[in-house]
PDB file of C-alpha atoms in Angstrom:
ATOM      1  CA  ASP A   1      67.565  -9.661 181.742  1.00 70.00           C
ATOM      2  CA  GLN A   2      68.696 -11.951 178.960  1.00 79.00           C
ATOM      3  CA  GLN A   3      71.645 -10.222 177.287  1.00 91.00           C
ATOM      4  CA  VAL A   4      72.066 -12.933 174.647  1.00 94.00           C
ATOM      5  CA  LYS A   5      68.933 -14.290 172.995  1.00 94.00           C
ATOM      6  CA  GLN A   6      68.226 -17.159 170.678  1.00 96.00           C
ATOM      7  CA  ASN A   7      64.593 -16.706 169.751  1.00 92.00           C
ATOM      8  CA  SER A   8      64.154 -19.992 167.905  1.00 95.00           C
ATOM      9  CA  PRO A   9      64.142 -22.917 170.322  1.00 94.00           C
ATOM     10  CA  SER A  10      64.198 -25.417 167.485  1.00 96.00           C
ATOM     11  CA  LEU A  11      64.937 -25.720 163.778  1.00 97.00           C
ATOM     12  CA  SER A  12      64.463 -28.588 161.348  1.00 98.00           C
ATOM     13  CA  VAL A  13      66.433 -28.723 158.088  1.00 98.00           C
ATOM     14  CA  GLN A  14      66.805 -31.324 155.379  1.00 98.00           C
ATOM     15  CA  GLU A  15      70.167 -32.953 154.852  1.00 97.00           C
ATOM     16  CA  GLY A  16      72.221 -31.062 152.267  1.00 97.00           C
ATOM     17  CA  ARG A  17      70.395 -27.773 152.801  1.00 98.00           C
ATOM     18  CA  ILE A  18      71.620 -24.712 154.665  1.00 98.00           C
ATOM     19  CA  SER A  19      70.970 -24.336 158.397  1.00 98.00           C
ATOM     20  CA  ILE A  20      70.845 -20.776 159.722  1.00 98.00           C
ATOM     21  CA  LEU A  21      70.869 -20.248 163.464  1.00 98.00           C
ATOM     22  CA  ASN A  22      70.336 -16.765 164.798  1.00 98.00           C
ATOM     23  CA  CYS A  23      71.424 -14.926 167.923  1.00 98.00           C
ATOM     24  CA  ASP A  24      70.763 -11.393 169.166  1.00 97.00           C
ATOM     25  CA  TYR A  25      72.508  -9.515 171.945  1.00 97.00           C
ATOM     26  CA  THR A  26      71.747  -6.340 173.838  1.00 96.00           C
ATOM     27  CA  ASN A  27      75.102  -5.360 175.358  1.00 92.00           C
ATOM     28  CA  SER A  28      77.020  -3.294 172.790  1.00 92.00           C
ATOM     29  CA  MET A  29      80.215  -3.783 174.823  1.00 90.00           C
ATOM     30  CA  PHE A  30      80.441  -7.467 173.866  1.00 92.00           C
ATOM     31  CA  ASP A  31      83.422  -7.851 171.564  1.00 89.00           C
ATOM     32  CA  TYR A  32      83.891 -11.587 171.123  1.00 90.00           C
ATOM     33  CA  PHE A  33      81.277 -14.122 170.111  1.00 92.00           C
ATOM     34  CA  LEU A  34      81.322 -17.891 170.046  1.00 92.00           C
ATOM     35  CA  TRP A  35      79.130 -20.790 169.007  1.00 96.00           C
ATOM     36  CA  TYR A  36      79.059 -24.018 170.965  1.00 96.00           C
ATOM     37  CA  LYS A  37      77.483 -27.303 169.982  1.00 97.00           C
ATOM     38  CA  LYS A  38      76.033 -29.711 172.523  1.00 95.00           C
ATOM     39  CA  TYR A  39      75.065 -33.338 172.117  1.00 95.00           C
ATOM     40  CA  PRO A  40      72.914 -35.079 174.749  1.00 91.00           C
ATOM     41  CA  ALA A  41      74.859 -36.313 177.799  1.00 88.00           C
ATOM     42  CA  GLU A  42      77.959 -34.350 176.788  1.00 92.00           C
ATOM     43  CA  GLY A  43      79.373 -30.943 177.625  1.00 95.00           C
ATOM     44  CA  PRO A  44      79.243 -28.131 175.050  1.00 95.00           C
ATOM     45  CA  THR A  45      82.089 -28.127 172.546  1.00 94.00           C
ATOM     46  CA  PHE A  46      83.498 -25.055 170.866  1.00 92.00           C
ATOM     47  CA  LEU A  47      82.556 -24.661 167.220  1.00 95.00           C
ATOM     48  CA  ILE A  48      83.584 -21.269 165.868  1.00 94.00           C
ATOM     49  CA  SER A  49      84.157 -17.727 167.079  1.00 91.00           C
ATOM     50  CA  ILE A  50      84.330 -14.190 165.753  1.00 92.00           C
ATOM     51  CA  SER A  51      85.857 -10.997 167.038  1.00 90.00           C
ATOM     52  CA  SER A  52      83.926  -7.742 166.763  1.00 90.00           C
ATOM     53  CA  ILE A  53      86.550  -6.360 164.386  1.00 91.00           C
ATOM     54  CA  LYS A  54      85.360  -8.857 161.759  1.00 93.00           C
ATOM     55  CA  ASP A  55      81.991  -9.435 160.149  1.00 95.00           C
ATOM     56  CA  LYS A  56      82.572 -12.971 158.944  1.00 97.00           C
ATOM     57  CA  ASN A  57      84.553 -16.027 159.948  1.00 96.00           C
ATOM     58  CA  GLU A  58      84.577 -19.319 158.102  1.00 97.00           C
ATOM     59  CA  ASP A  59      85.680 -22.799 159.087  1.00 96.00           C
ATOM     60  CA  GLY A  60      84.807 -25.547 156.662  1.00 97.00           C
ATOM     61  CA  ARG A  61      81.038 -25.951 156.516  1.00 98.00           C
ATOM     62  CA  PHE A  62      80.519 -23.412 159.310  1.00 98.00           C
ATOM     63  CA  THR A  63      80.388 -19.643 158.839  1.00 98.00           C
ATOM     64  CA  VAL A  64      79.542 -17.050 161.458  1.00 98.00           C
ATOM     65  CA  PHE A  65      78.306 -13.616 160.445  1.00 98.00           C
ATOM     66  CA  LEU A  66      78.303 -10.614 162.751  1.00 97.00           C
ATOM     67  CA  ASN A  67      76.194  -7.485 162.238  1.00 97.00           C
ATOM     68  CA  LYS A  68      77.286  -5.101 164.978  1.00 95.00           C
ATOM     69  CA  SER A  69      74.835  -2.360 164.131  1.00 96.00           C
ATOM     70  CA  ALA A  70      71.946  -4.802 164.462  1.00 97.00           C
ATOM     71  CA  LYS A  71      73.583  -6.610 167.424  1.00 97.00           C
ATOM     72  CA  HIS A  72      72.963  -9.845 165.588  1.00 97.00           C
ATOM     73  CA  LEU A  73      75.025 -12.871 164.699  1.00 97.00           C
ATOM     74  CA  SER A  74      74.188 -15.983 162.769  1.00 98.00           C
ATOM     75  CA  LEU A  75      75.713 -19.387 162.183  1.00 98.00           C
ATOM     76  CA  HIS A  76      75.403 -20.930 158.739  1.00 98.00           C
ATOM     77  CA  ILE A  77      75.984 -24.631 158.211  1.00 98.00           C
ATOM     78  CA  VAL A  78      76.331 -25.686 154.590  1.00 97.00           C
ATOM     79  CA  PRO A  79      75.622 -28.420 153.701  1.00 98.00           C
ATOM     80  CA  SER A  80      73.803 -29.677 156.772  1.00 98.00           C
ATOM     81  CA  GLN A  81      74.469 -33.264 157.804  1.00 97.00           C
ATOM     82  CA  PRO A  82      72.588 -35.585 160.179  1.00 96.00           C
ATOM     83  CA  GLY A  83      75.570 -35.464 162.560  1.00 96.00           C
ATOM     84  CA  ASP A  84      74.955 -31.729 162.965  1.00 98.00           C
ATOM     85  CA  SER A  85      71.771 -32.493 164.910  1.00 98.00           C
ATOM     86  CA  ALA A  86      72.471 -30.979 168.337  1.00 97.00           C
ATOM     87  CA  VAL A  87      71.706 -27.964 170.496  1.00 96.00           C
ATOM     88  CA  TYR A  88      73.632 -24.859 169.463  1.00 98.00           C
ATOM     89  CA  PHE A  89      74.429 -22.112 171.945  1.00 96.00           C
ATOM     90  CA  CYS A  90      75.755 -18.701 171.056  1.00 96.00           C
ATOM     91  CA  ALA A  91      77.837 -16.899 173.652  1.00 93.00           C
ATOM     92  CA  ALA A  92      79.351 -13.468 174.045  1.00 92.00           C
ATOM     93  CA  SER A  93      82.175 -12.041 176.106  1.00 87.00           C
ATOM     94  CA  LEU A  94      84.061  -8.836 176.864  1.00 82.00           C
ATOM     95  CA  GLU A  95      87.540  -9.927 175.825  1.00 70.00           C
ATOM     96  CA  GLY A  96      88.792  -6.363 175.752  1.00 61.00           C
ATOM     97  CA  ASN A  97      88.136  -6.052 179.485  1.00 54.00           C
ATOM     98  CA  THR A  98      90.802  -8.087 181.258  1.00 55.00           C
ATOM     99  CA  GLY A  99      88.739  -8.130 184.418  1.00 51.00           C
ATOM    100  CA  THR A 100      86.115 -10.240 182.759  1.00 53.00           C
ATOM    101  CA  ALA A 101      88.073 -11.884 179.965  1.00 55.00           C
ATOM    102  CA  SER A 102      86.654 -15.315 179.188  1.00 65.00           C
ATOM    103  CA  LYS A 103      83.434 -14.699 181.137  1.00 76.00           C
ATOM    104  CA  LEU A 104      80.821 -16.001 178.753  1.00 85.00           C
ATOM    105  CA  THR A 105      77.170 -15.035 178.593  1.00 90.00           C
ATOM    106  CA  PHE A 106      75.166 -17.735 176.832  1.00 93.00           C
ATOM    107  CA  GLY A 107      71.943 -17.734 174.893  1.00 94.00           C
ATOM    108  CA  THR A 108      69.194 -20.251 175.622  1.00 94.00           C
ATOM    109  CA  GLY A 109      70.092 -22.550 172.736  1.00 95.00           C
ATOM    110  CA  THR A 110      68.505 -23.736 169.477  1.00 97.00           C
ATOM    111  CA  ARG A 111      67.899 -27.420 168.865  1.00 97.00           C
ATOM    112  CA  LEU A 112      68.810 -28.272 165.267  1.00 98.00           C
ATOM    113  CA  GLN A 113      67.443 -31.415 163.682  1.00 98.00           C
ATOM    114  CA  VAL A 114      68.814 -32.417 160.303  1.00 98.00           C
ATOM    115  CA  THR A 115      66.490 -34.850 158.609  1.00 96.00           C
ATOM    116  CA  LEU A 116      67.274 -37.326 155.853  1.00 90.00           C
TER     117      LEU A 116
ATOM    118  CA  GLU B   1      94.344 -36.457 176.593  1.00 88.00           C
ATOM    119  CA  ALA B   2      93.344 -32.856 177.325  1.00 86.00           C
ATOM    120  CA  GLN B   3      90.150 -32.869 179.330  1.00 94.00           C
ATOM    121  CA  VAL B   4      87.959 -31.471 182.049  1.00 97.00           C
ATOM    122  CA  THR B   5      86.617 -34.105 184.422  1.00 97.00           C
ATOM    123  CA  GLN B   6      83.707 -33.824 186.817  1.00 97.00           C
ATOM    124  CA  ASN B   7      82.587 -36.123 189.600  1.00 97.00           C
ATOM    125  CA  PRO B   8      80.069 -37.406 190.241  1.00 97.00           C
ATOM    126  CA  ARG B   9      78.251 -37.492 186.912  1.00 97.00           C
ATOM    127  CA  TYR B  10      74.893 -38.148 188.571  1.00 97.00           C
ATOM    128  CA  LEU B  11      73.781 -37.390 192.092  1.00 96.00           C
ATOM    129  CA  ILE B  12      70.469 -37.638 193.915  1.00 97.00           C
ATOM    130  CA  THR B  13      70.428 -36.094 197.361  1.00 96.00           C
ATOM    131  CA  VAL B  14      68.046 -34.628 199.928  1.00 96.00           C
ATOM    132  CA  THR B  15      67.464 -31.059 200.991  1.00 97.00           C
ATOM    133  CA  GLY B  16      70.110 -29.734 203.358  1.00 96.00           C
ATOM    134  CA  LYS B  17      72.722 -32.437 202.922  1.00 96.00           C
ATOM    135  CA  LYS B  18      76.021 -30.781 202.024  1.00 97.00           C
ATOM    136  CA  LEU B  19      77.638 -31.940 198.806  1.00 97.00           C
ATOM    137  CA  THR B  20      80.675 -31.209 196.665  1.00 98.00           C
ATOM    138  CA  VAL B  21      81.042 -31.634 192.920  1.00 98.00           C
ATOM    139  CA  THR B  22      84.668 -31.861 191.885  1.00 98.00           C
ATOM    140  CA  CYS B  23      86.170 -30.438 188.710  1.00 98.00           C
ATOM    141  CA  SER B  24      89.683 -31.006 187.451  1.00 98.00           C
ATOM    142  CA  GLN B  25      91.508 -29.951 184.263  1.00 97.00           C
ATOM    143  CA  ASN B  26      94.866 -31.092 182.902  1.00 96.00           C
ATOM    144  CA  MET B  27      95.518 -28.256 180.440  1.00 94.00           C
ATOM    145  CA  ASN B  28      97.163 -25.800 182.854  1.00 94.00           C
ATOM    146  CA  HIS B  29      94.359 -23.307 182.227  1.00 93.00           C
ATOM    147  CA  GLU B  30      94.198 -20.203 184.384  1.00 91.00           C
ATOM    148  CA  TYR B  31      90.462 -19.699 184.043  1.00 91.00           C
ATOM    149  CA  MET B  32      87.822 -22.059 185.420  1.00 94.00           C
ATOM    150  CA  SER B  33      84.107 -21.625 185.730  1.00 95.00           C
ATOM    151  CA  TRP B  34      80.896 -23.340 186.808  1.00 97.00           C
ATOM    152  CA  TYR B  35      77.609 -23.152 184.907  1.00 96.00           C
ATOM    153  CA  ARG B  36      74.170 -24.571 185.388  1.00 97.00           C
ATOM    154  CA  GLN B  37      71.881 -25.464 182.520  1.00 95.00           C
ATOM    155  CA  ASP B  38      68.134 -25.286 182.960  1.00 93.00           C
ATOM    156  CA  PRO B  39      65.370 -25.696 180.360  1.00 88.00           C
ATOM    157  CA  GLY B  40      64.553 -22.398 178.643  1.00 86.00           C
ATOM    158  CA  LEU B  41      67.360 -20.582 180.462  1.00 90.00           C
ATOM    159  CA  GLY B  42      70.462 -21.840 178.685  1.00 89.00           C
ATOM    160  CA  LEU B  43      73.773 -21.896 180.518  1.00 93.00           C
ATOM    161  CA  ARG B  44      74.140 -19.501 183.408  1.00 94.00           C
ATOM    162  CA  GLN B  45      77.423 -18.836 185.151  1.00 93.00           C
ATOM    163  CA  ILE B  46      77.589 -19.571 188.880  1.00 96.00           C
ATOM    164  CA  TYR B  47      81.181 -18.719 189.843  1.00 95.00           C
ATOM    165  CA  TYR B  48      84.449 -18.272 188.026  1.00 92.00           C
ATOM    166  CA  SER B  49      88.130 -18.134 188.886  1.00 93.00           C
ATOM    167  CA  MET B  50      90.820 -16.218 187.027  1.00 89.00           C
ATOM    168  CA  ASN B  51      93.621 -18.069 188.826  1.00 90.00           C
ATOM    169  CA  VAL B  52      94.591 -19.758 192.098  1.00 93.00           C
ATOM    170  CA  GLU B  53      92.965 -18.097 195.120  1.00 92.00           C
ATOM    171  CA  VAL B  54      91.034 -15.709 192.824  1.00 91.00           C
ATOM    172  CA  THR B  55      87.306 -16.378 192.568  1.00 94.00           C
ATOM    173  CA  ASP B  56      84.312 -14.218 191.765  1.00 91.00           C
ATOM    174  CA  LYS B  57      80.554 -14.474 191.485  1.00 92.00           C
ATOM    175  CA  GLY B  58      78.869 -15.128 188.201  1.00 90.00           C
ATOM    176  CA  ASP B  59      75.231 -14.478 187.418  1.00 89.00           C
ATOM    177  CA  VAL B  60      73.599 -16.984 189.804  1.00 95.00           C
ATOM    178  CA  PRO B  61      75.926 -17.529 192.818  1.00 96.00           C
ATOM    179  CA  GLU B  62      73.317 -17.823 195.583  1.00 97.00           C
ATOM    180  CA  GLY B  63      73.519 -21.121 197.451  1.00 97.00           C
ATOM    181  CA  TYR B  64      76.926 -22.082 196.065  1.00 98.00           C
ATOM    182  CA  LYS B  65      80.528 -21.834 197.187  1.00 98.00           C
ATOM    183  CA  VAL B  66      83.771 -22.502 195.361  1.00 98.00           C
ATOM    184  CA  SER B  67      87.461 -22.642 196.130  1.00 96.00           C
ATOM    185  CA  ARG B  68      90.600 -22.587 193.981  1.00 97.00           C
ATOM    186  CA  LYS B  69      93.502 -23.831 196.053  1.00 97.00           C
ATOM    187  CA  GLU B  70      95.250 -25.494 193.120  1.00 96.00           C
ATOM    188  CA  LYS B  71      95.320 -24.487 189.484  1.00 96.00           C
ATOM    189  CA  ARG B  72      93.839 -27.753 188.231  1.00 97.00           C
ATOM    190  CA  ASN B  73      90.906 -28.092 190.666  1.00 98.00           C
ATOM    191  CA  PHE B  74      87.775 -26.008 191.132  1.00 98.00           C
ATOM    192  CA  PRO B  75      85.190 -27.750 193.336  1.00 98.00           C
ATOM    193  CA  LEU B  76      81.598 -26.552 193.602  1.00 98.00           C
ATOM    194  CA  ILE B  77      80.125 -26.775 197.101  1.00 98.00           C
ATOM    195  CA  LEU B  78      76.435 -26.748 198.005  1.00 97.00           C
ATOM    196  CA  GLU B  79      76.340 -26.243 201.777  1.00 95.00           C
ATOM    197  CA  SER B  80      72.583 -26.769 202.105  1.00 97.00           C
ATOM    198  CA  PRO B  81      71.097 -27.905 198.791  1.00 97.00           C
ATOM    199  CA  SER B  82      67.504 -27.056 197.966  1.00 97.00           C
ATOM    200  CA  PRO B  83      65.187 -28.436 195.251  1.00 97.00           C
ATOM    201  CA  ASN B  84      65.656 -25.300 193.110  1.00 97.00           C
ATOM    202  CA  GLN B  85      69.295 -26.343 192.708  1.00 98.00           C
ATOM    203  CA  THR B  86      68.217 -29.426 190.784  1.00 98.00           C
ATOM    204  CA  SER B  87      69.994 -28.856 187.487  1.00 97.00           C
ATOM    205  CA  LEU B  88      72.685 -29.943 185.061  1.00 97.00           C
ATOM    206  CA  TYR B  89      76.054 -28.511 186.069  1.00 98.00           C
ATOM    207  CA  PHE B  90      79.073 -27.927 183.845  1.00 97.00           C
ATOM    208  CA  CYS B  91      82.612 -27.034 184.728  1.00 97.00           C
ATOM    209  CA  ALA B  92      84.755 -25.300 182.108  1.00 95.00           C
ATOM    210  CA  SER B  93      88.334 -24.091 181.769  1.00 94.00           C
ATOM    211  CA  SER B  94      90.372 -21.975 179.374  1.00 89.00           C
ATOM    212  CA  PHE B  95      93.420 -19.842 178.933  1.00 84.00           C
ATOM    213  CA  ILE B  96      92.705 -16.124 179.349  1.00 70.00           C
ATOM    214  CA  PRO B  97      91.240 -15.204 176.971  1.00 65.00           C
ATOM    215  CA  GLY B  98      90.174 -18.223 175.028  1.00 68.00           C
ATOM    216  CA  GLU B  99      87.608 -20.775 174.068  1.00 82.00           C
ATOM    217  CA  GLN B 100      86.344 -22.679 177.046  1.00 88.00           C
ATOM    218  CA  PHE B 101      86.572 -26.456 177.328  1.00 93.00           C
ATOM    219  CA  PHE B 102      83.644 -28.024 179.116  1.00 96.00           C
ATOM    220  CA  GLY B 103      83.397 -31.096 181.292  1.00 97.00           C
ATOM    221  CA  PRO B 104      80.780 -33.804 180.635  1.00 96.00           C
ATOM    222  CA  GLY B 105      78.291 -32.438 183.161  1.00 97.00           C
ATOM    223  CA  THR B 106      76.863 -33.460 186.528  1.00 98.00           C
ATOM    224  CA  ARG B 107      73.138 -34.049 186.798  1.00 97.00           C
ATOM    225  CA  LEU B 108      72.023 -33.157 190.312  1.00 98.00           C
ATOM    226  CA  THR B 109      68.599 -33.886 191.779  1.00 97.00           C
ATOM    227  CA  VAL B 110      67.710 -32.454 195.183  1.00 97.00           C
ATOM    228  CA  LEU B 111      64.630 -34.037 196.750  1.00 96.00           C
TER     229      LEU B 111
END
């Protein structure tokens, strides 16, 4: 059973426009959420995170929104740049539970292509 | 430079031939983990370790073994590899709790 879902396998956006990547989760106990970016032939790299006590976190061009009631989070990239073309994974964890702290459950990924 | 290293990066082997993929981190992280990435399935956790001599199963542990004798190393062992273990493998480490740092990946093909 996929506890973290990214229903869009791919997304194409023009340079300069906003990219919105979506992620849904089913386990209401998740309390920490992260986005990772992955280029081909490299390992995933951490992008941005959000704790369940917040509904928004911003870092430069990247903003993550969390809607706990809908069990939904999204990553906004504004403005999108060609270098943002990569696969984006959302992940969730139970940070409040020390027995499983840092255990990440990943979504299946969304491939973002930013076109010129 | 802070990093997670994996070796080998690419490996082609045959069914049943034991292999080990090494993972090492230089950040003094307590937590280390192994994932496999398969098309349409994302990253799935195989095993993780909260500290030296402490390991536990992730979501897909069947056919794999791990050990954590030193803080910096967390090898993944396939005692008798099978074709369904053909995958892209990532090692990761972090402080507890914290964002995980990933290695560059090991692409394994089992014939």
